[in-house]
Amino acid sequence: QVHLVESGGGSVQSGGSLRLSCAASGYHTSNYCIAWFRRPPGKEREGIGGVGTDGSIRYTDFVKGRFTISQDNAKNTLYLQMTSLKPEDTAMYYCAAASALDGCGLYKYWGQGTQVTVSS
């Protein structure tokens, strides 16, 4: 069973940085895609970016240049480095995993989320 636990959220001022972590267990990176999502207050969930089974990393346009995704396979941990944070980045941040058997088309496994609050 895939298990994901996010950490690293908190409150920062505009322009600040945070690094989120997603500790994963119960799967091998070659069999699952893993990605970051967020849900701003009162809005729909949106994708940030993720890592494919081949290690390739993709980002949603609105975070390019500010957010960096990385993965430590030895620790089975996914990271989201966020810089130049803006108040509109305030959200609950989640990591999620999708099986390659499903073509990574369905993010079935989710962590509990970690809250990021950016003040102006």
Short mmCIF file of C-alpha atoms in Angstrom, two decimals:
data_model
loop_
_atom_site.label_atom_id
_atom_site.label_comp_id
_atom_site.label_asym_id
_atom_site.label_seq_id
_atom_site.Cartn_x
_atom_site.Cartn_y
_atom_site.Cartn_z
CA GLN A 1 0.00 0.00 0.00
CA VAL A 2 1.38 3.37 -1.03
CA HIS A 3 1.69 5.81 1.85
CA LEU A 4 2.59 9.48 1.47
CA VAL A 5 3.36 11.99 4.22
CA GLU A 6 3.95 15.67 3.50
CA SER A 7 5.83 18.03 5.78
CA GLY A 8 7.53 21.41 5.72
CA GLY A 9 4.57 23.74 5.42
CA GLY A 10 4.26 26.90 7.45
CA SER A 11 3.76 30.64 7.38
CA VAL A 12 6.14 32.92 5.50
CA GLN A 13 6.14 36.47 4.25
CA SER A 14 5.81 37.35 0.61
CA GLY A 15 9.10 36.77 -1.19
CA GLY A 16 10.11 34.01 1.20
CA SER A 17 10.94 30.38 0.57
CA LEU A 18 9.86 27.01 1.84
CA ARG A 19 10.81 23.44 1.07
CA LEU A 20 8.14 20.80 1.29
CA SER A 21 8.89 17.12 1.62
CA CYS A 22 6.83 14.08 0.73
CA ALA A 23 8.02 10.86 2.31
CA ALA A 24 6.78 7.90 0.32
CA SER A 25 6.60 4.23 1.18
CA GLY A 26 5.09 1.11 -0.30
CA TYR A 27 6.16 1.58 -3.89
CA HIS A 28 9.12 1.76 -6.25
CA THR A 29 9.76 4.94 -8.19
CA SER A 30 9.95 3.00 -11.44
CA ASN A 31 6.33 1.89 -11.03
CA TYR A 32 4.68 5.14 -10.00
CA CYS A 33 4.51 8.76 -11.03
CA ILE A 34 4.48 11.20 -8.14
CA ALA A 35 3.38 14.79 -8.18
CA TRP A 36 2.61 17.90 -6.17
CA PHE A 37 -0.82 19.51 -6.11
CA ARG A 38 -2.32 22.36 -4.15
CA ARG A 39 -5.75 23.62 -3.20
CA PRO A 40 -5.99 27.35 -2.52
CA PRO A 41 -8.76 28.38 -0.12
CA GLY A 42 -12.11 28.39 -1.88
CA LYS A 43 -10.64 27.17 -5.15
CA GLU A 44 -10.23 23.97 -7.09
CA ARG A 45 -7.22 21.74 -6.69
CA GLU A 46 -4.46 22.47 -9.21
CA GLY A 47 -1.41 20.57 -10.32
CA ILE A 48 2.06 21.95 -9.71
CA GLY A 49 4.28 19.37 -11.34
CA GLY A 50 5.63 15.91 -10.91
CA VAL A 51 8.10 13.16 -11.68
CA GLY A 52 7.51 10.42 -14.20
CA THR A 53 8.67 6.83 -13.90
CA ASP A 54 11.66 7.72 -16.07
CA GLY A 55 12.67 10.50 -13.69
CA SER A 56 11.54 13.29 -15.98
CA ILE A 57 10.11 16.34 -14.22
CA ARG A 58 7.34 18.55 -15.53
CA TYR A 59 5.85 21.75 -14.19
CA THR A 60 2.68 23.69 -14.59
CA ASP A 61 3.38 27.01 -16.27
CA PHE A 62 2.38 29.20 -13.36
CA VAL A 63 5.18 27.88 -11.11
CA LYS A 64 8.00 27.66 -13.61
CA GLY A 65 11.03 29.54 -12.41
CA ARG A 66 9.83 29.74 -8.79
CA PHE A 67 9.21 26.14 -7.78
CA THR A 68 11.61 23.23 -8.18
CA ILE A 69 10.74 19.57 -7.79
CA SER A 70 13.41 17.06 -6.89
CA GLN A 71 13.50 13.48 -5.74
CA ASP A 72 15.84 11.57 -3.47
CA ASN A 73 15.37 7.95 -4.51
CA ALA A 74 17.54 6.66 -1.68
CA LYS A 75 15.18 8.27 0.82
CA ASN A 76 12.07 7.75 -1.29
CA THR A 77 11.30 11.40 -0.74
CA LEU A 78 9.94 14.02 -3.11
CA TYR A 79 10.70 17.68 -2.51
CA LEU A 80 9.12 20.94 -3.58
CA GLN A 81 11.40 23.93 -3.22
CA MET A 82 9.36 27.11 -3.39
CA THR A 83 10.92 30.55 -3.77
CA SER A 84 9.62 34.07 -4.31
CA LEU A 85 6.40 33.05 -2.63
CA LYS A 86 3.32 35.18 -3.15
CA PRO A 87 0.12 35.47 -1.12
CA GLU A 88 -1.69 33.65 -3.93
CA ASP A 89 0.53 30.61 -3.25
CA THR A 90 -1.36 30.17 0.03
CA ALA A 91 -2.87 26.70 -0.15
CA MET A 92 -2.90 23.20 1.20
CA TYR A 93 -0.17 21.33 -0.62
CA TYR A 94 -0.43 17.63 -1.36
CA CYS A 95 1.69 14.98 -2.93
CA ALA A 96 0.06 12.14 -4.81
CA ALA A 97 1.09 8.98 -6.61
CA ALA A 98 -0.26 7.28 -9.70
CA SER A 99 0.51 3.78 -10.91
CA ALA A 100 2.31 3.31 -14.20
CA LEU A 101 -0.05 0.37 -14.78
CA ASP A 102 -2.79 2.98 -15.21
CA GLY A 103 -0.54 5.09 -17.42
CA CYS A 104 -0.13 7.47 -14.50
CA GLY A 105 -3.53 8.80 -15.44
CA LEU A 106 -5.13 8.51 -12.03
CA TYR A 107 -3.59 9.86 -8.86
CA LYS A 108 -5.02 7.32 -6.51
CA TYR A 109 -2.79 7.78 -3.48
CA TRP A 110 -2.71 11.05 -1.56
CA GLY A 111 -0.98 12.41 1.49
CA GLN A 112 -2.77 14.36 4.19
CA GLY A 113 -1.42 17.69 2.99
CA THR A 114 0.66 20.45 4.51
CA GLN A 115 -0.53 24.05 4.81
CA VAL A 116 1.43 26.93 3.30
CA THR A 117 0.40 30.47 4.19
CA VAL A 118 2.07 33.46 2.57
CA SER A 119 1.40 36.89 4.06
CA SER A 120 1.89 40.18 2.23
#
